[in-house]
mmCIF file of C-alpha atoms and ligand atoms in Angstrom:
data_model
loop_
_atom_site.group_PDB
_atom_site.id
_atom_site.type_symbol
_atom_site.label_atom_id
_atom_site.label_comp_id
_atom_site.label_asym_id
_atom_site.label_seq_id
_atom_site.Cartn_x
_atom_site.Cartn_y
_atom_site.Cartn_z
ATOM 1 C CA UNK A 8 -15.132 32.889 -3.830
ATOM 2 C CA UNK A 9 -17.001 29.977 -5.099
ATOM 3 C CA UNK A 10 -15.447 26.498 -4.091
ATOM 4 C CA UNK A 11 -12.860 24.591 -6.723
ATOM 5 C CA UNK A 12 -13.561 20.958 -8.068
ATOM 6 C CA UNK A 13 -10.777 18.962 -9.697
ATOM 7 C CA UNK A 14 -12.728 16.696 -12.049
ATOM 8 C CA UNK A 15 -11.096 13.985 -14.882
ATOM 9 C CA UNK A 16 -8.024 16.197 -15.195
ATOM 10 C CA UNK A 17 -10.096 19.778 -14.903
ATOM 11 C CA UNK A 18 -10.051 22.520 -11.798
ATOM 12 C CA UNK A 19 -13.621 23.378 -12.566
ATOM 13 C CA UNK A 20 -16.008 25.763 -10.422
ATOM 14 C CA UNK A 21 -17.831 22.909 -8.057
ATOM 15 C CA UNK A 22 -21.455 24.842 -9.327
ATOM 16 C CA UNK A 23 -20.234 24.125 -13.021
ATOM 17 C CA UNK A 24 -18.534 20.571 -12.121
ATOM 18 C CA UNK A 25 -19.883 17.187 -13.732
ATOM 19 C CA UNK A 26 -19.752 14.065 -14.141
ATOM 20 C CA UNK A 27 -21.202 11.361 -17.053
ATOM 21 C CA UNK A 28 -24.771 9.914 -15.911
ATOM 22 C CA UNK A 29 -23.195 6.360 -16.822
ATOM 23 C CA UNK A 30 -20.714 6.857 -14.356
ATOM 24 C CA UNK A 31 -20.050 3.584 -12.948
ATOM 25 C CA UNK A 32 -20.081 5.355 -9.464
ATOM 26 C CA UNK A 33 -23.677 6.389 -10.176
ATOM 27 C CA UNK A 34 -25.213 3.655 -10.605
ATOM 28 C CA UNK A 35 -23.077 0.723 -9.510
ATOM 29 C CA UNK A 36 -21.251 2.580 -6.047
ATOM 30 C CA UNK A 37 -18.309 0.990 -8.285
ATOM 31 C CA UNK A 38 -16.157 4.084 -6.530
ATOM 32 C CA UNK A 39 -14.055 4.148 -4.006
ATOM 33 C CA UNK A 40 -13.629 6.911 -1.526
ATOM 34 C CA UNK A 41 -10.969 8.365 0.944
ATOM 35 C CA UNK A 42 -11.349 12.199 3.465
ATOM 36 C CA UNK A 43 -8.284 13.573 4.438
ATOM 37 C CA UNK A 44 -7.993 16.041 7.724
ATOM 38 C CA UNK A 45 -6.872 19.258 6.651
ATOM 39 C CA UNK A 46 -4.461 21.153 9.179
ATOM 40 C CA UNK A 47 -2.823 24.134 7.902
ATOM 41 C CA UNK A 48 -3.412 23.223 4.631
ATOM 42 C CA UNK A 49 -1.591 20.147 4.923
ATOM 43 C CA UNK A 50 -2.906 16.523 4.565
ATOM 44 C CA UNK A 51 -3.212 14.214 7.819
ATOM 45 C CA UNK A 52 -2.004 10.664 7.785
ATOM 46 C CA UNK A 53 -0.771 10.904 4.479
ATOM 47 C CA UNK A 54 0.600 7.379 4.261
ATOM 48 C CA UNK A 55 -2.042 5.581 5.732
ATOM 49 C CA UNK A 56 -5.128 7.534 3.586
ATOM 50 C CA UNK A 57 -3.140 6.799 -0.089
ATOM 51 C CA UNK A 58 -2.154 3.366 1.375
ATOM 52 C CA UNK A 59 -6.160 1.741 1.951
ATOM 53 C CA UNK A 60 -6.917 4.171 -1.314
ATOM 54 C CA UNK A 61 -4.330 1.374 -3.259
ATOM 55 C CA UNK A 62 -5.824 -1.364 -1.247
ATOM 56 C CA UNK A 63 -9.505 -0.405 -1.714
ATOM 57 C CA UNK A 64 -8.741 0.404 -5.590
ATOM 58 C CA UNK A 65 -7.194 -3.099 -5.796
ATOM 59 C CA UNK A 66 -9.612 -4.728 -4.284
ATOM 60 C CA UNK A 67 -12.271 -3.642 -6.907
ATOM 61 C CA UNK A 68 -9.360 -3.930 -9.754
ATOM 62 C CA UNK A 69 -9.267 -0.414 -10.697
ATOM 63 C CA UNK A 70 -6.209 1.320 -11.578
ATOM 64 C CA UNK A 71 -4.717 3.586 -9.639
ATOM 65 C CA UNK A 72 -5.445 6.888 -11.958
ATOM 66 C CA UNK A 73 -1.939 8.297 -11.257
ATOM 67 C CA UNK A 74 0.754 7.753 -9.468
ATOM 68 C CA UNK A 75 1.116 8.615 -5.900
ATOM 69 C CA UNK A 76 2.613 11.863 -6.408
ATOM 70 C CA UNK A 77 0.826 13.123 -9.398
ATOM 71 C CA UNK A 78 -2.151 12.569 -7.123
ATOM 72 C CA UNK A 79 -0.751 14.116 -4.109
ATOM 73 C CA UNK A 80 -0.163 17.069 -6.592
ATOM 74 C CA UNK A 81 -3.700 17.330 -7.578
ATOM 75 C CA UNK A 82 -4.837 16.807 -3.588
ATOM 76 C CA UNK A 83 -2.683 20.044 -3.138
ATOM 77 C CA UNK A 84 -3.292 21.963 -5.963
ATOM 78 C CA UNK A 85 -7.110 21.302 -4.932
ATOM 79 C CA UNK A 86 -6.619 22.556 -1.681
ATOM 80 C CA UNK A 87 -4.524 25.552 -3.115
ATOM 81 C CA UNK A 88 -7.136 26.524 -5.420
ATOM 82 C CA UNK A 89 -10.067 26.819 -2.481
ATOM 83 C CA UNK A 90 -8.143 28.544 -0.086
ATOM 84 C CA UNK A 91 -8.779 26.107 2.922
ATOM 85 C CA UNK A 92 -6.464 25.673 5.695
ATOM 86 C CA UNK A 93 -8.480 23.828 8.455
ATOM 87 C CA UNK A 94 -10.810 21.708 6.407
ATOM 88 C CA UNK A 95 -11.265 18.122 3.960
ATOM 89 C CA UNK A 96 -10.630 17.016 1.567
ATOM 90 C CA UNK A 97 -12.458 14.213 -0.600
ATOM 91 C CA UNK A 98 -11.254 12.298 -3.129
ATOM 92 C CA UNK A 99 -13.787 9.757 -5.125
ATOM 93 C CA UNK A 100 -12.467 7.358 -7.579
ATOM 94 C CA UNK A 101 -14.261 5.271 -10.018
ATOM 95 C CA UNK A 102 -14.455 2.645 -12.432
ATOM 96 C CA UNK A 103 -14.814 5.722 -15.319
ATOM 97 C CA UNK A 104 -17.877 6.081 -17.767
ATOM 98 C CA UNK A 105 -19.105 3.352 -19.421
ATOM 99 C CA UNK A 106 -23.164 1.699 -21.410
ATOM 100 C CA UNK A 107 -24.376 0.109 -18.508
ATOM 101 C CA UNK A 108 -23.591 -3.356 -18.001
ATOM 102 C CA UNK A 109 -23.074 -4.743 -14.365
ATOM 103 C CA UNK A 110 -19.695 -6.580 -15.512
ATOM 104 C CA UNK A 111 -16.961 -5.095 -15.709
ATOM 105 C CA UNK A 112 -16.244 -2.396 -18.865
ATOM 106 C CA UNK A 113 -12.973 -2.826 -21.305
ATOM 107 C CA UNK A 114 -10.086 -2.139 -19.625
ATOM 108 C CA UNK A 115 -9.525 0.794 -21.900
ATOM 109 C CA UNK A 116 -11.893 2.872 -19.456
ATOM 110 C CA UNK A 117 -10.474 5.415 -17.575
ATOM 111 C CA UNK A 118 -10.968 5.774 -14.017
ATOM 112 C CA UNK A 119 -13.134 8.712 -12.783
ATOM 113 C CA UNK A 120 -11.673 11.188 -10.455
ATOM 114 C CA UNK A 121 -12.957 13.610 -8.136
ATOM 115 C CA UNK A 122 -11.601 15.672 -5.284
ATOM 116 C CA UNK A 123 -13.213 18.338 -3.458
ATOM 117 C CA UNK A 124 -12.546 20.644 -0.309
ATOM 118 C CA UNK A 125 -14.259 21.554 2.072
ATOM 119 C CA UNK A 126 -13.811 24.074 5.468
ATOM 120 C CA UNK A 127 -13.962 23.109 9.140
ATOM 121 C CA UNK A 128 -14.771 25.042 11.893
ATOM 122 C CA UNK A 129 -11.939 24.250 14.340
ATOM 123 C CA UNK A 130 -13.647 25.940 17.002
ATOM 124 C CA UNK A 131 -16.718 24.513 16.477
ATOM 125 C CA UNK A 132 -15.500 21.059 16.556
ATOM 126 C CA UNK A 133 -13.479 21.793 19.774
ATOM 127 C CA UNK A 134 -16.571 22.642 21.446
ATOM 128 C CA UNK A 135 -17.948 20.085 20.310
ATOM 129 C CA UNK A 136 -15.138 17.414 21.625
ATOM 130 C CA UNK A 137 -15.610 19.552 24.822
ATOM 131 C CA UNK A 138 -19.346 18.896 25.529
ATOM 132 C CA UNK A 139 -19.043 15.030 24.344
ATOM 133 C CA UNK A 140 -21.972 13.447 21.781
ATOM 134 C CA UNK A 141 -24.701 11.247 21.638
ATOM 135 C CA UNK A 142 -24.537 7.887 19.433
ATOM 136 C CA UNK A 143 -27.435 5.564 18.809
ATOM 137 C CA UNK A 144 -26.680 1.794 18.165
ATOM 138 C CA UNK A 145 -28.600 -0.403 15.029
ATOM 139 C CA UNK A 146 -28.158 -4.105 13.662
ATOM 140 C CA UNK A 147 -25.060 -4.267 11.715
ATOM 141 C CA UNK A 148 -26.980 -4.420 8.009
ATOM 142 C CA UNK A 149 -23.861 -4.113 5.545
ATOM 143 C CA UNK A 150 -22.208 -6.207 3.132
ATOM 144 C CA UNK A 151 -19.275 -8.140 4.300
ATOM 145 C CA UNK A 152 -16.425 -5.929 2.561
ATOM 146 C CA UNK A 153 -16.437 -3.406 4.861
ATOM 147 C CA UNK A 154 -12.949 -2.973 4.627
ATOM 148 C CA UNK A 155 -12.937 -1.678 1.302
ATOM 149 C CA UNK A 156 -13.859 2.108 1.762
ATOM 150 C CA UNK A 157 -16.785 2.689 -1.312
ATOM 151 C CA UNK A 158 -19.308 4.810 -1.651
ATOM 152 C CA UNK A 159 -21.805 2.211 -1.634
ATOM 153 C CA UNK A 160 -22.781 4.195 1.902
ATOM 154 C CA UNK A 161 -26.385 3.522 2.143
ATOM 155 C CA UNK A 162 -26.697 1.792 4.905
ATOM 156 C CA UNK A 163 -24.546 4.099 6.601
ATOM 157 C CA UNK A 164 -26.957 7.015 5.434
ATOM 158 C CA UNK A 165 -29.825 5.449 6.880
ATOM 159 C CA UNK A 166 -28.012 4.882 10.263
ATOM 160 C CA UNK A 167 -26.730 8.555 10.223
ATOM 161 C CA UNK A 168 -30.348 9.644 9.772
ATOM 162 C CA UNK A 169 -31.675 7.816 12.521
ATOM 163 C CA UNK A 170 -28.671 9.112 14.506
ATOM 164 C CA UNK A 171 -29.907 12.678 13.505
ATOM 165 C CA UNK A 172 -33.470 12.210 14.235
ATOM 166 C CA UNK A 173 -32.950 10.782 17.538
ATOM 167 C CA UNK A 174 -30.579 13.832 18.231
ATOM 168 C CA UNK A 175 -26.822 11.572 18.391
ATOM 169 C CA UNK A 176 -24.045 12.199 16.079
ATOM 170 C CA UNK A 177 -23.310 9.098 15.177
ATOM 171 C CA UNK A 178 -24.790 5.130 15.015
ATOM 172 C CA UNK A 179 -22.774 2.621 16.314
ATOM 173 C CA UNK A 180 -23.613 -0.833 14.328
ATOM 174 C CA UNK A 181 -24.088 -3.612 16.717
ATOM 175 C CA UNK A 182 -24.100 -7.697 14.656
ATOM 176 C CA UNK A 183 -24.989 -10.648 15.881
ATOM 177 C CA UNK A 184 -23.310 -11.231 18.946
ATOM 178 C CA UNK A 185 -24.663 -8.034 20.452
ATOM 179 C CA UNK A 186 -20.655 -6.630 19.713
ATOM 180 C CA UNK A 187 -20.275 -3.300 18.802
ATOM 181 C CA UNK A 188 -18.584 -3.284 15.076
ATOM 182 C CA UNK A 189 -17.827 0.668 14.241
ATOM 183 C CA UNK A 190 -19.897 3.807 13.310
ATOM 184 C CA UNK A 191 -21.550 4.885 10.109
ATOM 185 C CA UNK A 192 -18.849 6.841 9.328
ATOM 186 C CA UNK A 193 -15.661 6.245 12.813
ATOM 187 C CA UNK A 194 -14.238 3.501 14.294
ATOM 188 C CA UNK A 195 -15.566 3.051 17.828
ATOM 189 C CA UNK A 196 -13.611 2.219 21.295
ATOM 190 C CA UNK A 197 -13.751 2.332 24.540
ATOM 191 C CA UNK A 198 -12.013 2.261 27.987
ATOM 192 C CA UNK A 199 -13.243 -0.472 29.598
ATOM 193 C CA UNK A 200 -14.059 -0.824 34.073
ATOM 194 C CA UNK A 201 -10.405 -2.067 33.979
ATOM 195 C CA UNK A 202 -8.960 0.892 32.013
ATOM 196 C CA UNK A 203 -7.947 -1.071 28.899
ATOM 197 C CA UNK A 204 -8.245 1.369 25.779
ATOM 198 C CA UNK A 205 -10.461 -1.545 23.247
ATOM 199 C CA UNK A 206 -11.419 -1.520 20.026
ATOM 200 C CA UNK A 207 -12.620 -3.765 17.582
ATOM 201 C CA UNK A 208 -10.122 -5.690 15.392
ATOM 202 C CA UNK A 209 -9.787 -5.605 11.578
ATOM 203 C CA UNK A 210 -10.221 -9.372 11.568
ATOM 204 C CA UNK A 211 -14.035 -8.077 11.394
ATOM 205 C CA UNK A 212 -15.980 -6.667 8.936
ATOM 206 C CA UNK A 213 -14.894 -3.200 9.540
ATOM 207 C CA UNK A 214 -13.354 -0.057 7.724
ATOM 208 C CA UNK A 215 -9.311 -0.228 8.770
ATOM 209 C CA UNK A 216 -9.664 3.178 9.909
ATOM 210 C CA UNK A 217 -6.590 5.787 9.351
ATOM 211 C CA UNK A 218 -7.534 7.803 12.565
ATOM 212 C CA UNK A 219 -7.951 4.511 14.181
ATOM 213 C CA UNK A 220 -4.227 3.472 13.202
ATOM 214 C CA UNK A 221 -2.632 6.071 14.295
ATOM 215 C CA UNK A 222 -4.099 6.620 17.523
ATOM 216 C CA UNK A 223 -3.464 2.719 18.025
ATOM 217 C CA UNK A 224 0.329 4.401 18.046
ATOM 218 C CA UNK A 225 0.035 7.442 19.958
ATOM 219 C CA UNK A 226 -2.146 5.922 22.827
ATOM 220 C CA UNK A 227 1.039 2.899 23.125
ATOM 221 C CA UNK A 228 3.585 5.581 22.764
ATOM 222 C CA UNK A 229 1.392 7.522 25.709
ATOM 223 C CA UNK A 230 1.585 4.156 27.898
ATOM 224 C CA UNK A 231 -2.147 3.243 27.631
ATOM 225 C CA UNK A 232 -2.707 -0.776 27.744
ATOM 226 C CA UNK A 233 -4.828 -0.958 24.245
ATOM 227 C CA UNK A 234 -6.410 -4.142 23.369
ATOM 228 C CA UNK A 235 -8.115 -4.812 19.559
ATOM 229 C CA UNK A 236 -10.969 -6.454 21.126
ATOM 230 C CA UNK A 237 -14.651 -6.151 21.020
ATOM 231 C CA UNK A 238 -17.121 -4.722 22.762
ATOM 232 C CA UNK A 239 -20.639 -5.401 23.278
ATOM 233 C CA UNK A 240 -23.007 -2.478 24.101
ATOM 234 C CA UNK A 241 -23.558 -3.153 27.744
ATOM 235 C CA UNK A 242 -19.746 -2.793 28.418
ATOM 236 C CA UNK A 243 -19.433 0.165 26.708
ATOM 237 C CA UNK A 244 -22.148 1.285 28.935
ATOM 238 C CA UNK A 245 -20.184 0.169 32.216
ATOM 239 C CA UNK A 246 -16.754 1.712 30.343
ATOM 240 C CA UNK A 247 -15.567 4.741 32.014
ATOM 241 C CA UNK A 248 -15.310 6.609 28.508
ATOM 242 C CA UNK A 249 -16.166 6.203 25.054
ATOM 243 C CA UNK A 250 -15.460 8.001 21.735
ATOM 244 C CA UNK A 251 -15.274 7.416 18.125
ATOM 245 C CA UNK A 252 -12.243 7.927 15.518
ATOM 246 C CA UNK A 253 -12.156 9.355 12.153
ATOM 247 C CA UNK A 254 -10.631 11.943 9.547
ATOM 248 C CA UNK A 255 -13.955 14.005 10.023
ATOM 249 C CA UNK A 256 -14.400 13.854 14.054
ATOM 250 C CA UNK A 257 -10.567 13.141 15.079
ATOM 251 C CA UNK A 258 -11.005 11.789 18.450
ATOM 252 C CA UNK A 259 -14.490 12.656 19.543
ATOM 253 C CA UNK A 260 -16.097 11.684 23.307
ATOM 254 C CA UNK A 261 -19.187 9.770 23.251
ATOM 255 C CA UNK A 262 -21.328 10.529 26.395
ATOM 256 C CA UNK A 263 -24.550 8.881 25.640
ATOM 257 C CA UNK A 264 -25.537 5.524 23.852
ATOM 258 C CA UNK A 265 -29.350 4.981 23.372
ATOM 259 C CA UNK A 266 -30.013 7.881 25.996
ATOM 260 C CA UNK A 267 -27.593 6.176 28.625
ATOM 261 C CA UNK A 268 -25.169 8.423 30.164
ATOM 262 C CA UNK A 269 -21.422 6.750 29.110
ATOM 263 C CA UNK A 270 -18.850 6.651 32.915
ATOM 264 C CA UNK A 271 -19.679 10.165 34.651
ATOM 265 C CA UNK A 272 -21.650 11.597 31.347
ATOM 266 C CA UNK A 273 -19.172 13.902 30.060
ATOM 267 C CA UNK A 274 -16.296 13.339 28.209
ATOM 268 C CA UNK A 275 -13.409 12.196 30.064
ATOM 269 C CA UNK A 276 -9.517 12.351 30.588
ATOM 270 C CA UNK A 277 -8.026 9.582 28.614
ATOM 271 C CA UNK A 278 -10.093 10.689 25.181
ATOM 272 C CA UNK A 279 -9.381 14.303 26.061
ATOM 273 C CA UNK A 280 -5.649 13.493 26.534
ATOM 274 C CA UNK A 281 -5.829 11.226 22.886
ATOM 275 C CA UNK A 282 -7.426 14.260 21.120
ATOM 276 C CA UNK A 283 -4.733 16.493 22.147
ATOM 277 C CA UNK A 284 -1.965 13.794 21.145
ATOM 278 C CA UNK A 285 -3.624 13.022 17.871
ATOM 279 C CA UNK A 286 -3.800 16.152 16.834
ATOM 280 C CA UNK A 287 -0.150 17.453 17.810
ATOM 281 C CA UNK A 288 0.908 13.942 15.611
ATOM 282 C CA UNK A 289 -1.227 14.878 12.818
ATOM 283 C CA UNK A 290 -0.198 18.255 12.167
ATOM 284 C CA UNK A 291 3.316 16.827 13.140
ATOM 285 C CA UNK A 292 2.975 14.740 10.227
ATOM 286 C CA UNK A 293 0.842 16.137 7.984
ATOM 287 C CA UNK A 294 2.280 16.799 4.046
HETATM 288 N N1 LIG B 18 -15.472 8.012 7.173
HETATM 289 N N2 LIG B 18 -15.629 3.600 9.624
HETATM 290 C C1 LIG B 18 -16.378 4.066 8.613
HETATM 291 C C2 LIG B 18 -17.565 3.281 8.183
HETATM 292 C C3 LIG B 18 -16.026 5.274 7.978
HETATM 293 O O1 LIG B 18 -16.776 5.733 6.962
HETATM 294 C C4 LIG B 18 -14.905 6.006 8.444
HETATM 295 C C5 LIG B 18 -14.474 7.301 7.818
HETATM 296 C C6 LIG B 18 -14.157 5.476 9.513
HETATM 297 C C7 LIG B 18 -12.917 6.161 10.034
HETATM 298 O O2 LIG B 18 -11.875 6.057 9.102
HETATM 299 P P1 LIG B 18 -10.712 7.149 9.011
HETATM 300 O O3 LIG B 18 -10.123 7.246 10.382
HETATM 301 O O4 LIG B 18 -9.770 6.579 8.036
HETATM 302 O O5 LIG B 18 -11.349 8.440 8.574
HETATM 303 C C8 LIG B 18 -14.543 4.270 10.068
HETATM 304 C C9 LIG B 18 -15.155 9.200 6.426
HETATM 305 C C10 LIG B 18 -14.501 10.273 7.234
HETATM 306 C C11 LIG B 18 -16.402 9.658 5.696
HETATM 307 O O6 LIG B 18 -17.121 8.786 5.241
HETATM 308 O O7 LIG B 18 -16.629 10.866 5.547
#
């Protein structure tokens, strides 16, 4: 079975799906984004995903295209339709179709919408969490909303890529300061020489990650000291662990930055112990 889009209002096959080529998302990035976790069907972090989606939306001042629970609907229905139980699901927002014109168009323009599913192999991504990745670090080259989640992901494409070609999953950006701000596409931490669980604050030019949130949470509930501090590269090289948050990697153990074997080089018990926890909450929680 082919996969399912849900496009302006339409459950469309994805190979027959399309949007307008004035889509403001096209050629602005005027689009916002969010990626759910899929377990058993269900949405994870339901709250905190349709929570920065209002915030990012508002940010850019475009309407919300439905309400809350007419879009939860359509999130569901989309899932329904494809048959996915373990998976993702991504929802893209934008300012609608419009002549182009960088201002803004009337406000009569409806808001694009598009969500689509996708499959996970749990397995695979277990095995993955198991053997611990690779990251790369780069110079923090992004604008300075960060927080707002849009697809204006070039930079993060780039950084991805070079991830990829050096054989790492993921790029941590590093600014000025030498201070680790988050991945191209998860939040970074670590646990520090002293065994404080760190990562960076949201005073900072980062994405307010969901995952990140939560786990914040969990890892208090679990007893962990947690600090929202940063980190520069050289301590997370000294850290005894290291792994990156997000709705596509969960809690993931970083073993290598820049070739550099991370505390004993594979992943160890506090992330293992947070990947576990998250996961229980999520699926606890999911709608
Ligand atoms: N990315 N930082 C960046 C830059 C991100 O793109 C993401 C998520 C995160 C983690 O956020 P969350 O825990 O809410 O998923 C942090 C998504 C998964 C993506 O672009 O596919």
């Amino acid at each position: 079975m082919g996969r399912i889009a849900y496009v302006n209002g339409r459950f469309v096959r994805q190979a027959d799906a399309v949007v307008g080529i004035e889509d403001r998302g096209y050629q602005f990035a005027d689009a916002v984004y969010e990626v759910w976790a899929l377990f058993d069907g269900k949405l994870a972090d339901p709250e905190g995903h349709f929570a920065r989606l209002e915030r990012s939306l508002s940010e850019l001042r475009i309407p919300m295209p439905m309400s809350r629970t007419a879009l939860t609907l359509v999130l569901k229905e989309t899932v329904r339709r494809n048959r996915v139980s373990e998976g993702l699901v991504y929802l893209q927002v934008s300012r609608g179709e419009a002549p182009r014109d960088h201002a803004f168009p009337g406000p009569g323009t409806p808001p694009a919408v598009v969500v689509t599913v996708s499959r996970v192999d749990r397995a695979a991504s277990e095995a993955r969490a198991a053997a611990g990745v690779a990251v790369v670090t780069t110079p923090e080259n992004r604008w300075a909303r960060c927080d707002i989640k849009t697809v204006g992901l070039l930079p993060n494409a780039l950084a991805k890529q070079q991830a990829r070609e050096a054989g790492a999953v993921e790029a941590w950006y590093v600014d000025d300061l030498g201070l680790v701000t988050e991945g191209a596409s998860s939040n970074a931490w670590i646990v520090d020489a002293e065994g404080v669980l760190r990562t960076r604050d949201t005073q900072a030019n980062i994405l307010r990650g969901v995952t990140r949130l939560s786990l914040l949470d969990v890892a208090r509930e679990a007893g962990l000291t947690v600090e929202e501090r940063p980190f520069t590269v050289d301590e997370a090289l000294a850290a005894s662990e290291a792994f990156i948050t997000g709705a596509g990697t969960l809690v993931l153990p970083v073993v290598r930055i820049d070739g550099r074997s991370v505390g004993s080089g594979a992943p160890g018990p506090v992330a293992r112990r947070l990947r576990q926890l998250y996961i229980q909450r999520a699926k606890a929680t999911a709608v």
